[in-house]
Short mmCIF file of C-alpha atoms in Angstrom, two decimals:
data_model
loop_
_atom_site.label_atom_id
_atom_site.label_comp_id
_atom_site.label_asym_id
_atom_site.label_seq_id
_atom_site.Cartn_x
_atom_site.Cartn_y
_atom_site.Cartn_z
CA ASN O 1189 -19.79 -47.24 112.09
CA ILE O 1190 -19.46 -47.63 115.86
CA TYR O 1191 -15.69 -47.17 115.83
CA GLU O 1192 -15.88 -43.86 113.98
CA LYS O 1193 -18.61 -42.52 116.27
CA THR O 1194 -16.64 -43.52 119.38
CA TYR O 1195 -13.44 -42.06 118.00
CA GLN O 1196 -15.15 -38.77 117.16
CA ASN O 1197 -16.42 -38.40 120.72
CA LEU O 1198 -13.00 -38.86 122.33
CA PRO O 1199 -11.00 -35.75 123.19
CA LEU O 1200 -7.77 -35.38 121.22
CA THR O 1201 -4.71 -34.88 123.43
CA GLU O 1202 -0.96 -35.42 123.05
CA ASP O 1203 -1.58 -39.02 124.14
CA SER O 1204 -3.62 -39.48 120.96
CA LEU O 1205 -0.62 -38.79 118.73
CA PRO O 1206 1.21 -42.15 119.02
CA GLY O 1207 -1.88 -43.84 117.58
CA GLU O 1208 -1.53 -41.82 114.40
CA ILE O 1209 2.21 -41.09 114.26
CA GLY O 1210 4.12 -44.31 114.81
CA ASN O 1211 7.49 -42.71 115.50
CA LEU O 1212 6.15 -41.27 118.76
CA THR O 1213 5.35 -44.62 120.36
CA ALA O 1214 8.85 -45.28 121.71
CA GLY O 1215 8.96 -41.83 123.28
CA ARG O 1216 5.56 -42.40 124.85
CA ILE O 1217 6.79 -45.65 126.43
CA ALA O 1218 9.92 -43.91 127.75
CA SER O 1219 7.70 -41.24 129.28
CA VAL O 1220 5.31 -43.69 130.96
CA PHE O 1221 8.11 -45.80 132.49
CA ASP O 1222 10.51 -42.88 133.13
CA LEU O 1223 13.27 -44.37 130.97
CA HIS O 1224 16.26 -42.10 130.22
CA GLY O 1225 18.13 -43.98 127.52
CA PRO O 1226 17.74 -43.40 123.78
CA ASN O 1227 14.36 -44.38 122.34
CA MET O 1228 13.51 -44.96 118.70
CA VAL O 1229 11.15 -46.67 116.31
CA ILE O 1230 12.81 -48.79 113.63
CA ASP O 1231 10.80 -49.63 110.54
CA SER O 1232 12.46 -51.89 107.99
CA ALA O 1233 9.36 -53.81 106.91
CA CYS O 1234 9.60 -57.56 107.60
CA SER O 1235 12.94 -57.23 109.38
CA SER O 1236 11.91 -54.41 111.76
CA SER O 1237 12.08 -56.43 115.00
CA LEU O 1238 15.38 -58.07 114.03
CA ALA O 1239 16.81 -54.69 113.01
CA ALA O 1240 15.80 -53.37 116.43
CA VAL O 1241 17.52 -56.32 118.11
CA ALA O 1242 20.70 -55.76 116.07
CA THR O 1243 20.67 -52.09 117.08
CA ALA O 1244 20.25 -53.09 120.71
CA VAL O 1245 23.14 -55.56 120.50
CA ASN O 1246 25.43 -52.85 119.17
CA ALA O 1247 24.36 -50.44 121.93
CA LEU O 1248 25.14 -53.05 124.59
CA ARG O 1249 28.49 -53.93 123.05
CA THR O 1250 29.61 -50.30 122.89
CA GLY O 1251 28.48 -49.64 126.46
CA ASN O 1252 26.04 -46.95 125.37
CA CYS O 1253 23.30 -48.85 127.23
CA ASN O 1254 23.30 -51.43 130.01
CA MET O 1255 19.72 -52.65 129.64
CA ILE O 1256 17.37 -52.37 126.67
CA ILE O 1257 13.71 -53.14 126.04
CA THR O 1258 13.26 -54.03 122.39
CA GLY O 1259 11.05 -56.07 120.11
CA GLY O 1260 8.41 -55.66 117.47
CA VAL O 1261 4.82 -54.53 117.12
CA ASP O 1262 2.53 -54.91 114.12
CA ALA O 1263 -0.98 -53.52 114.06
CA GLY O 1264 -1.17 -53.02 110.33
CA MET O 1265 -4.08 -55.21 109.22
CA THR O 1266 -5.86 -52.32 107.55
CA LEU O 1267 -8.07 -52.32 104.49
CA GLY O 1268 -5.34 -50.55 102.54
CA SER O 1269 -2.78 -53.21 103.44
CA TYR O 1270 -5.04 -56.01 102.25
CA ILE O 1271 -5.70 -54.22 98.97
CA MET O 1272 -2.02 -53.51 98.27
CA PHE O 1273 -0.79 -57.02 99.11
CA SER O 1274 -3.63 -58.52 97.07
CA LYS O 1275 -2.63 -56.42 94.07
CA VAL O 1276 0.93 -57.80 94.16
CA SER O 1277 -0.34 -61.39 94.64
CA ALA O 1278 1.30 -61.76 98.06
CA LEU O 1279 -1.75 -62.98 100.03
CA SER O 1280 -2.74 -66.63 100.24
CA ALA O 1281 -6.22 -67.75 99.32
CA GLU O 1282 -5.95 -71.00 101.30
CA GLY O 1283 -3.74 -70.60 104.38
CA SER O 1284 -0.19 -70.39 105.70
CA TYR O 1285 2.07 -73.12 104.26
CA PRO O 1286 5.70 -71.97 104.12
CA PHE O 1287 8.11 -74.34 102.36
CA ASP O 1288 5.18 -76.48 101.25
CA GLU O 1289 3.88 -77.32 97.79
CA ARG O 1290 0.56 -75.80 98.87
CA ALA O 1291 2.16 -72.40 99.51
CA ASP O 1292 0.48 -69.64 97.54
CA GLY O 1293 1.15 -66.54 99.65
CA MET O 1294 1.25 -65.15 103.15
CA VAL O 1295 -1.41 -64.72 105.82
CA MET O 1296 -1.33 -61.39 107.65
CA GLY O 1297 -1.33 -61.04 111.41
CA GLU O 1298 -1.06 -58.57 114.27
CA GLY O 1299 0.86 -58.88 117.51
CA CYS O 1300 3.52 -57.58 119.87
CA GLY O 1301 6.62 -59.17 121.34
CA LEU O 1302 9.16 -57.44 123.59
CA MET O 1303 12.19 -58.59 125.55
CA LEU O 1304 14.68 -57.20 128.01
CA MET O 1305 18.29 -57.41 126.80
CA LYS O 1306 21.48 -57.15 128.85
CA ARG O 1307 25.10 -58.16 128.43
CA LEU O 1308 25.52 -61.78 129.45
CA THR O 1309 28.07 -60.96 132.15
CA ASP O 1310 25.66 -58.45 133.70
CA ALA O 1311 22.73 -60.88 133.57
CA VAL O 1312 24.78 -63.60 135.28
CA ARG O 1313 26.01 -61.12 137.90
CA ASP O 1314 22.45 -59.95 138.65
CA GLY O 1315 21.05 -63.47 138.87
CA ASP O 1316 18.61 -62.94 135.99
CA ARG O 1317 16.74 -65.77 134.33
CA ILE O 1318 18.41 -66.06 130.92
CA TYR O 1319 16.20 -67.32 128.12
CA ALA O 1320 18.63 -67.00 125.22
CA VAL O 1321 22.06 -65.67 124.29
CA ILE O 1322 22.65 -63.72 121.08
CA ARG O 1323 26.08 -64.59 119.78
CA GLY O 1324 26.09 -62.23 116.80
CA CYS O 1325 24.08 -60.36 114.21
CA GLY O 1326 24.33 -59.84 110.47
CA THR O 1327 22.39 -57.42 108.30
CA SER O 1328 22.22 -56.65 104.60
CA SER O 1329 20.09 -55.33 101.76
CA ASP O 1330 19.46 -56.56 98.23
CA GLY O 1331 20.69 -53.34 96.67
CA ALA O 1332 19.14 -52.90 93.22
CA GLY O 1333 17.96 -56.52 93.45
CA LYS O 1334 14.95 -57.68 91.48
CA GLY O 1335 12.44 -55.17 92.81
CA ILE O 1336 11.02 -53.68 95.99
CA THR O 1337 9.06 -56.78 97.03
CA ALA O 1338 11.08 -59.48 95.24
CA PRO O 1339 13.68 -61.12 97.52
CA SER O 1340 17.22 -61.88 96.44
CA SER O 1341 19.28 -64.84 97.58
CA GLU O 1342 22.41 -62.69 97.11
CA GLY O 1343 21.32 -60.24 99.78
CA GLN O 1344 20.12 -62.98 102.11
CA LEU O 1345 23.36 -64.91 101.77
CA LEU O 1346 25.31 -61.77 102.61
CA ALA O 1347 23.35 -61.36 105.86
CA LEU O 1348 23.88 -65.02 106.77
CA ARG O 1349 27.63 -64.86 106.19
CA ARG O 1350 27.94 -61.65 108.21
CA ALA O 1351 25.91 -63.11 111.07
CA TYR O 1352 28.00 -66.24 111.50
CA GLN O 1353 31.27 -64.40 111.06
CA ASN O 1354 30.14 -61.87 113.66
CA ALA O 1355 29.11 -64.65 116.05
CA GLU O 1356 32.36 -66.51 115.40
CA ILE O 1357 30.59 -69.83 115.06
CA ALA O 1358 30.27 -72.13 112.07
CA PRO O 1359 26.79 -72.61 110.61
CA SER O 1360 27.66 -76.31 110.50
CA ALA O 1361 27.10 -76.32 114.28
CA LEU O 1362 23.42 -75.47 113.80
CA HIS O 1363 20.65 -77.84 114.83
CA PHE O 1364 17.72 -75.78 113.52
CA LEU O 1365 17.20 -72.67 111.40
CA GLU O 1366 14.24 -70.35 111.97
CA CYS O 1367 13.36 -68.78 108.63
CA HIS O 1368 11.41 -65.89 107.20
CA GLY O 1369 9.04 -68.33 105.51
CA THR O 1370 6.65 -65.95 103.79
CA GLY O 1371 4.77 -68.76 102.09
CA THR O 1372 5.15 -67.10 98.71
CA ARG O 1373 6.57 -69.30 95.95
CA VAL O 1374 9.30 -66.84 95.01
CA GLY O 1375 10.18 -65.89 98.60
CA ASP O 1376 10.46 -69.46 99.86
CA ALA O 1377 12.48 -70.55 96.83
CA GLU O 1378 14.96 -67.70 97.25
CA GLU O 1379 15.32 -68.41 100.97
CA LEU O 1380 16.00 -72.09 100.35
CA THR O 1381 18.56 -71.10 97.72
CA SER O 1382 20.29 -68.83 100.24
CA ILE O 1383 20.46 -71.57 102.86
CA SER O 1384 21.71 -74.13 100.34
CA ARG O 1385 24.43 -71.79 99.13
CA LEU O 1386 25.52 -71.18 102.72
CA MET O 1387 25.79 -74.91 103.34
CA LEU O 1388 27.87 -75.34 100.19
CA ASP O 1389 30.20 -72.47 101.06
CA PRO O 1390 33.65 -73.98 101.75
CA LEU O 1391 34.32 -71.12 104.16
CA PHE O 1392 31.94 -72.70 106.67
CA GLY O 1393 32.81 -76.34 106.07
CA PHE O 1394 29.47 -78.09 106.18
CA PRO O 1395 29.96 -81.87 105.97
CA ARG O 1396 28.52 -83.37 102.80
CA GLN O 1397 24.97 -84.70 103.01
CA THR O 1398 24.24 -82.45 105.99
CA GLU O 1399 20.60 -82.28 107.04
CA LEU O 1400 19.42 -79.01 108.59
CA PRO O 1401 15.84 -78.77 109.85
CA ILE O 1402 14.17 -75.44 109.04
CA GLY O 1403 10.85 -73.87 109.93
CA SER O 1404 8.96 -70.66 110.51
CA ALA O 1405 6.84 -69.65 113.50
CA LYS O 1406 5.07 -67.36 111.06
CA ALA O 1407 3.15 -70.40 109.84
CA MET O 1408 1.27 -70.38 113.16
CA LEU O 1409 1.10 -66.64 113.85
CA GLY O 1410 0.66 -64.94 110.49
CA HIS O 1411 2.99 -62.48 108.80
CA LEU O 1412 3.44 -59.70 111.36
#
């Protein structure tokens, strides 16, 4: 095809490597922009960008860095990815409908989102435009769980509890919750279970009959 012919005619240099070896991309960016702080690629599947943000928060809190560029990039809509996700019945045949009775799987996507992070006191001092403040982070894994691709409400609940304890705010103060929202029947059900269990946790003191709107931007962008 045209792509293969074009690719074969291009000279291979060290600048070609990040396109094939993903862990070199952060170093390439540091080289282009002459950045001297630590650079790394974090790959934890669906949570990669949030894991990168949590790492950045810790680096700012410890004083190891004063300013960090972080975010997420997904360019993985390859033939192999479609085949593998189809084999495990994760792809939707109809569309993206998280938390909806029509949900039958996810829709893949590609994209990139980056942000500049600083300590709030530094941003205020420097007169920066502040778009959001991160109060705390919480991370977890499912451990043995139910399987590699099967989510567990136990692991999700652990992350939620750690996040709100770290932020020192009560989840009952929330007005909206942005969710993973894969659009898979099992994934959405487990996520709703996690949220419900959090709201019933006496540690956080949700008032009875609390209504908490939830959603997922993934419904509009695809799973990336």
